[in-house]
Amino acid sequence: MMPQTSRRVLVANWKMNKTCVQAIDFLEAFIPQLPSLPTDVEIVIAAPFTALAAMRGRLGVDHRIKLGAQNVHPQPSGAYTGEISIPMLQELGVTHVIVGHSERRLYSHETDADINAKTRVLLAADLTPIVAVGESSDERDASHTIDRVVSQTRGALYGLIPDAVARTILAYEPIWAIGTGRNCAVADAAAAMAAIRGAVDGLAEVPILYGGSMKPENVREYLAARDINGGLVGGAALAPESFAEMIRHAA
Ligand code: PGA
């Protein structure tokens, strides 16, 4: 059997939610709960770019809560109106960046090659890419789930040596389960995640997160599966009580 990681990682993906003030309100309610939460769950909040500086100010350096971004441009600077670069994120203490989220693949037409370029520069800068893959409902109905997630994983990690691959985090998010309340059955998610783990050398001990309508009521069930090491959480991570409850159940 392949080695498995015992790491537990919960990532809040706030998407296009929360102003600066709302982000700080979240932290003021969430931080006091930290002492009662299990210490072995890694906590990342992927906030909108505009909230990151204020959050960094509140958290300071070396806080248990790690700051994440939801996207990045692969170039370090230049004529790319509206984009954000790695040095800009590093200055704000960002340690993790989501790449390849299905909403960016859909609305911003990001390709596997774009995601690969971002993943490479993030790793070169010592940031952790959280690489999201997942099939559409049509692909699932046509029994293409495994082919799809394996090809997305290979595309995102193309050309990386296993030591670099080992510094990533992967997220399996069936598109039809995102924000819909329609959960993927744990056994189906675990099967897709085992296929992802086997897709590329270096993934054996990488945390693979499930995403798609994960909430306090179902997190324990997902994390009981051998190949599921955490969650990428949208809606249920917007309220501090709900996100804290999920971390409590994740240990
Ligand atoms: P959801 O979103 O938890 O609201 O389904 C997850 C995601 O898109 O990362």
Tab-separated table of C-alpha atoms and ligand atoms in Angstrom:
chain	number	residue	atom	x	y	z
A	1	MET	CA	0.000	0.000	0.000
A	2	MET	CA	1.132	3.536	-0.747
A	3	PRO	CA	2.262	5.666	2.181
A	4	GLN	CA	-0.396	8.083	3.379
A	5	THR	CA	-0.114	11.395	5.091
A	6	SER	CA	-1.539	11.938	8.548
A	7	ARG	CA	-1.760	15.681	7.846
A	8	ARG	CA	-5.168	17.292	8.227
A	9	VAL	CA	-5.778	20.529	6.326
A	10	LEU	CA	-8.922	22.668	6.214
A	11	VAL	CA	-8.952	25.531	3.731
A	12	ALA	CA	-11.649	28.204	3.749
A	13	ASN	CA	-12.289	29.424	0.210
A	14	TRP	CA	-14.192	32.649	0.707
A	15	LYS	CA	-14.492	33.247	-3.054
A	16	MET	CA	-15.826	36.775	-3.817
A	17	ASN	CA	-17.209	37.246	-0.316
A	18	LYS	CA	-16.251	39.554	2.566
A	19	THR	CA	-15.006	43.111	2.533
A	20	CYS	CA	-12.014	44.020	4.701
A	21	VAL	CA	-14.290	44.909	7.585
A	22	GLN	CA	-16.196	41.637	7.275
A	23	ALA	CA	-12.951	39.659	7.095
A	24	ILE	CA	-11.704	41.247	10.307
A	25	ASP	CA	-15.088	40.647	11.967
A	26	PHE	CA	-14.683	36.974	11.066
A	27	LEU	CA	-11.212	36.851	12.620
A	28	GLU	CA	-12.372	38.606	15.783
A	29	ALA	CA	-15.002	35.912	16.258
A	30	PHE	CA	-12.833	33.004	15.071
A	31	ILE	CA	-9.499	33.636	16.830
A	32	PRO	CA	-10.908	33.274	20.384
A	33	GLN	CA	-12.097	29.772	19.434
A	34	LEU	CA	-8.607	28.590	18.422
A	35	PRO	CA	-7.493	27.400	21.895
A	36	SER	CA	-10.396	24.949	21.946
A	37	LEU	CA	-9.643	23.550	18.481
A	38	PRO	CA	-7.394	20.547	17.753
A	39	THR	CA	-3.822	21.697	17.171
A	40	ASP	CA	-3.002	19.162	14.476
A	41	VAL	CA	-5.378	20.583	11.850
A	42	GLU	CA	-3.670	23.040	9.477
A	43	ILE	CA	-5.913	26.067	8.930
A	44	VAL	CA	-5.785	28.225	5.796
A	45	ILE	CA	-8.120	31.075	4.860
A	46	ALA	CA	-8.108	31.951	1.150
A	47	ALA	CA	-9.546	35.454	1.248
A	48	PRO	CA	-10.171	38.061	-1.460
A	49	PHE	CA	-6.987	39.998	-2.355
A	50	THR	CA	-8.466	43.180	-0.910
A	51	ALA	CA	-8.794	41.695	2.585
A	52	LEU	CA	-5.322	40.153	2.823
A	53	ALA	CA	-3.408	43.198	4.110
A	54	ALA	CA	-5.894	43.867	6.896
A	55	MET	CA	-5.927	40.189	7.853
A	56	ARG	CA	-2.145	40.068	7.919
A	57	GLY	CA	-2.202	43.135	10.167
A	58	ARG	CA	-4.555	41.376	12.580
A	59	LEU	CA	-2.732	38.024	12.537
A	60	GLY	CA	0.869	39.250	12.523
A	61	VAL	CA	3.651	36.867	11.512
A	62	ASP	CA	3.746	33.131	12.239
A	63	HIS	CA	0.108	32.840	13.187
A	64	ARG	CA	-1.543	29.459	13.303
A	65	ILE	CA	-4.028	30.679	10.690
A	66	LYS	CA	-2.263	30.717	7.325
A	67	LEU	CA	-3.278	33.217	4.674
A	68	GLY	CA	-4.210	32.020	1.219
A	69	ALA	CA	-5.018	33.736	-2.083
A	70	GLN	CA	-7.519	32.468	-4.636
A	71	ASN	CA	-5.457	33.153	-7.749
A	72	VAL	CA	-2.125	34.560	-8.921
A	73	HIS	CA	-0.523	35.683	-12.191
A	74	PRO	CA	2.544	33.685	-13.266
A	75	GLN	CA	4.638	36.781	-14.135
A	76	PRO	CA	6.365	38.660	-11.290
A	77	SER	CA	5.384	42.113	-12.655
A	78	GLY	CA	4.439	43.813	-15.897
A	79	ALA	CA	1.630	45.073	-18.097
A	80	TYR	CA	-1.135	42.749	-16.888
A	81	THR	CA	-3.954	45.069	-15.886
A	82	GLY	CA	-5.981	43.770	-12.988
A	83	GLU	CA	-3.620	40.943	-12.062
A	84	ILE	CA	-1.778	40.145	-8.829
A	85	SER	CA	1.758	38.696	-8.665
A	86	ILE	CA	3.611	36.421	-6.273
A	87	PRO	CA	5.832	39.186	-4.791
A	88	MET	CA	2.669	41.182	-3.974
A	89	LEU	CA	1.240	38.166	-2.142
A	90	GLN	CA	4.495	37.331	-0.383
A	91	GLU	CA	4.705	40.823	1.064
A	92	LEU	CA	1.333	40.169	2.703
A	93	GLY	CA	2.478	36.905	4.266
A	94	VAL	CA	0.439	34.697	1.938
A	95	THR	CA	1.664	31.091	2.081
A	96	HIS	CA	-0.961	29.229	0.010
A	97	VAL	CA	-2.653	29.929	-3.329
A	98	ILE	CA	-5.602	28.064	-4.853
A	99	VAL	CA	-5.021	27.315	-8.537
A	100	GLY	CA	-7.331	25.666	-11.007
A	101	HIS	CA	-10.578	26.201	-9.136
A	102	SER	CA	-13.441	25.152	-11.407
A	103	GLU	CA	-14.953	28.642	-11.236
A	104	ARG	CA	-11.737	30.067	-12.709
A	105	ARG	CA	-11.548	27.298	-15.296
A	106	LEU	CA	-15.136	28.126	-16.270
A	107	TYR	CA	-15.441	31.917	-16.026
A	108	SER	CA	-11.824	32.888	-16.748
A	109	HIS	CA	-11.140	30.081	-19.229
A	110	GLU	CA	-8.076	28.839	-17.385
A	111	THR	CA	-6.466	25.835	-19.016
A	112	ASP	CA	-4.333	23.032	-17.598
A	113	ALA	CA	-1.321	24.851	-19.138
A	114	ASP	CA	-2.184	28.074	-17.239
A	115	ILE	CA	-2.588	26.103	-14.034
A	116	ASN	CA	0.723	24.344	-14.643
A	117	ALA	CA	2.481	27.710	-15.153
A	118	LYS	CA	1.042	29.078	-11.904
A	119	THR	CA	1.870	25.917	-9.976
A	120	ARG	CA	5.492	26.051	-11.156
A	121	VAL	CA	6.082	29.667	-10.181
A	122	LEU	CA	4.400	29.203	-6.819
A	123	LEU	CA	6.646	26.256	-5.993
A	124	ALA	CA	9.707	28.153	-7.200
A	125	ALA	CA	8.745	30.946	-4.780
A	126	ASP	CA	8.225	28.488	-1.909
A	127	LEU	CA	4.483	29.043	-1.740
A	128	THR	CA	2.064	26.126	-1.536
A	129	PRO	CA	-0.247	25.699	-4.531
A	130	ILE	CA	-3.621	24.167	-3.697
A	131	VAL	CA	-4.402	22.589	-7.054
A	132	ALA	CA	-8.101	21.951	-7.649
A	133	VAL	CA	-9.411	19.322	-10.049
A	134	GLY	CA	-12.858	17.864	-10.602
A	135	GLU	CA	-15.321	16.579	-13.150
A	136	SER	CA	-18.541	18.141	-14.413
A	137	SER	CA	-21.872	16.462	-14.019
A	138	ASP	CA	-21.875	15.422	-17.707
A	139	GLU	CA	-18.442	13.875	-17.308
A	140	ARG	CA	-19.614	11.981	-14.245
A	141	ASP	CA	-22.722	10.722	-16.053
A	142	ALA	CA	-20.527	9.498	-18.900
A	143	SER	CA	-18.267	7.665	-16.385
A	144	HIS	CA	-15.319	9.922	-17.213
A	145	THR	CA	-14.616	11.063	-13.650
A	146	ILE	CA	-11.378	9.159	-13.145
A	147	ASP	CA	-9.992	9.979	-16.629
A	148	ARG	CA	-10.841	13.627	-16.142
A	149	VAL	CA	-9.253	14.104	-12.714
A	150	VAL	CA	-6.161	12.111	-13.676
A	151	SER	CA	-5.655	14.194	-16.805
A	152	GLN	CA	-6.217	17.479	-14.919
A	153	THR	CA	-3.734	16.381	-12.228
A	154	ARG	CA	-1.109	15.411	-14.812
A	155	GLY	CA	-1.691	18.673	-16.693
A	156	ALA	CA	-1.349	20.821	-13.574
A	157	LEU	CA	1.803	19.041	-12.384
A	158	TYR	CA	3.377	18.486	-15.811
A	159	GLY	CA	7.176	18.587	-15.843
A	160	LEU	CA	7.597	18.865	-12.062
A	161	ILE	CA	10.044	16.557	-10.307
A	162	PRO	CA	8.557	14.410	-7.517
A	163	ASP	CA	10.217	16.534	-4.802
A	164	ALA	CA	8.353	19.584	-6.140
A	165	VAL	CA	5.082	17.681	-6.486
A	166	ALA	CA	5.450	16.655	-2.835
A	167	ARG	CA	5.203	20.341	-1.796
A	168	THR	CA	1.724	20.819	-3.251
A	169	ILE	CA	-1.763	20.275	-1.861
A	170	LEU	CA	-4.416	18.790	-4.151
A	171	ALA	CA	-8.163	19.304	-3.929
A	172	TYR	CA	-10.796	17.109	-5.523
A	173	GLU	CA	-13.953	19.119	-6.134
A	174	PRO	CA	-16.680	17.524	-8.238
A	175	ILE	CA	-18.143	20.583	-9.969
A	176	TRP	CA	-21.732	19.428	-9.538
A	177	ALA	CA	-21.237	19.279	-5.750
A	178	ILE	CA	-19.906	22.833	-5.346
A	179	GLY	CA	-22.338	25.160	-3.623
A	180	THR	CA	-25.253	22.893	-4.457
A	181	GLY	CA	-25.739	20.947	-1.237
A	182	ARG	CA	-25.388	17.804	-3.391
A	183	ASN	CA	-22.579	15.854	-1.788
A	184	CYS	CA	-20.405	13.369	-3.521
A	185	ALA	CA	-20.728	9.980	-1.817
A	186	VAL	CA	-17.678	9.401	0.368
A	187	ALA	CA	-16.744	6.188	-1.456
A	188	ASP	CA	-16.905	7.938	-4.846
A	189	ALA	CA	-14.809	10.853	-3.581
A	190	ALA	CA	-12.258	8.478	-2.062
A	191	ALA	CA	-12.009	6.532	-5.347
A	192	ALA	CA	-11.381	9.728	-7.338
A	193	MET	CA	-8.842	10.870	-4.765
A	194	ALA	CA	-6.980	7.559	-4.823
A	195	ALA	CA	-6.758	7.931	-8.624
A	196	ILE	CA	-5.432	11.489	-8.210
A	197	ARG	CA	-2.805	10.253	-5.750
A	198	GLY	CA	-1.645	7.649	-8.220
A	199	ALA	CA	-1.612	10.017	-11.227
A	200	VAL	CA	1.852	11.511	-10.738
A	201	ASP	CA	5.015	10.524	-8.824
A	202	GLY	CA	5.446	12.543	-5.648
A	203	LEU	CA	1.802	12.648	-4.549
A	204	ALA	CA	2.031	9.714	-2.137
A	205	GLU	CA	2.173	11.888	0.975
A	206	VAL	CA	0.543	15.060	-0.323
A	207	PRO	CA	-2.673	16.107	1.453
A	208	ILE	CA	-5.658	15.676	-0.863
A	209	LEU	CA	-8.707	17.677	0.177
A	210	TYR	CA	-12.338	17.087	-0.669
A	211	GLY	CA	-14.431	20.077	-1.706
A	212	GLY	CA	-18.107	20.412	-2.551
A	213	SER	CA	-20.800	21.170	0.026
A	214	MET	CA	-18.619	20.064	2.919
A	215	LYS	CA	-20.101	21.207	6.225
A	216	PRO	CA	-19.947	20.479	9.969
A	217	GLU	CA	-22.451	17.636	9.603
A	218	ASN	CA	-20.454	15.659	7.031
A	219	VAL	CA	-16.789	16.530	7.563
A	220	ARG	CA	-16.126	13.614	9.931
A	221	GLU	CA	-17.536	11.113	7.466
A	222	TYR	CA	-15.310	12.364	4.635
A	223	LEU	CA	-12.177	12.501	6.762
A	224	ALA	CA	-12.676	8.928	7.920
A	225	ALA	CA	-11.782	7.790	4.387
A	226	ARG	CA	-8.121	6.889	3.932
A	227	ASP	CA	-7.482	9.097	0.920
A	228	ILE	CA	-9.247	12.220	2.207
A	229	ASN	CA	-6.912	14.444	4.214
A	230	GLY	CA	-8.998	17.569	4.627
A	231	GLY	CA	-11.401	19.961	2.986
A	232	LEU	CA	-11.628	22.970	0.682
A	233	VAL	CA	-14.684	24.668	2.082
A	234	GLY	CA	-16.755	27.431	0.500
A	235	GLY	CA	-20.162	28.271	1.938
A	236	ALA	CA	-19.674	26.573	5.314
A	237	ALA	CA	-16.442	28.520	5.956
A	238	LEU	CA	-18.076	31.942	5.750
A	239	ALA	CA	-19.335	31.849	9.331
A	240	PRO	CA	-16.703	31.576	12.098
A	241	GLU	CA	-18.798	29.159	14.200
A	242	SER	CA	-19.339	26.787	11.312
A	243	PHE	CA	-15.678	26.780	10.189
A	244	ALA	CA	-14.526	26.260	13.804
A	245	GLU	CA	-16.973	23.378	14.161
A	246	MET	CA	-15.517	21.746	11.061
A	247	ILE	CA	-11.979	22.028	12.430
A	248	ARG	CA	-13.209	20.484	15.684
A	249	HIS	CA	-14.515	17.479	13.747
A	250	ALA	CA	-11.467	17.213	11.500
A	251	ALA	CA	-8.875	15.956	13.999
B	1	PGA	P1	-18.780	24.851	-1.323
B	1	PGA	O1	-17.541	25.343	-2.232
B	1	PGA	O2	-18.174	24.324	-0.037
B	1	PGA	O3	-19.596	26.073	-1.106
B	1	PGA	O4	-19.466	23.779	-2.075
B	1	PGA	C1	-16.333	24.642	-2.262
B	1	PGA	C2	-15.372	25.275	-3.249
B	1	PGA	O5	-15.794	25.681	-4.345
B	1	PGA	O6	-14.162	25.376	-2.980
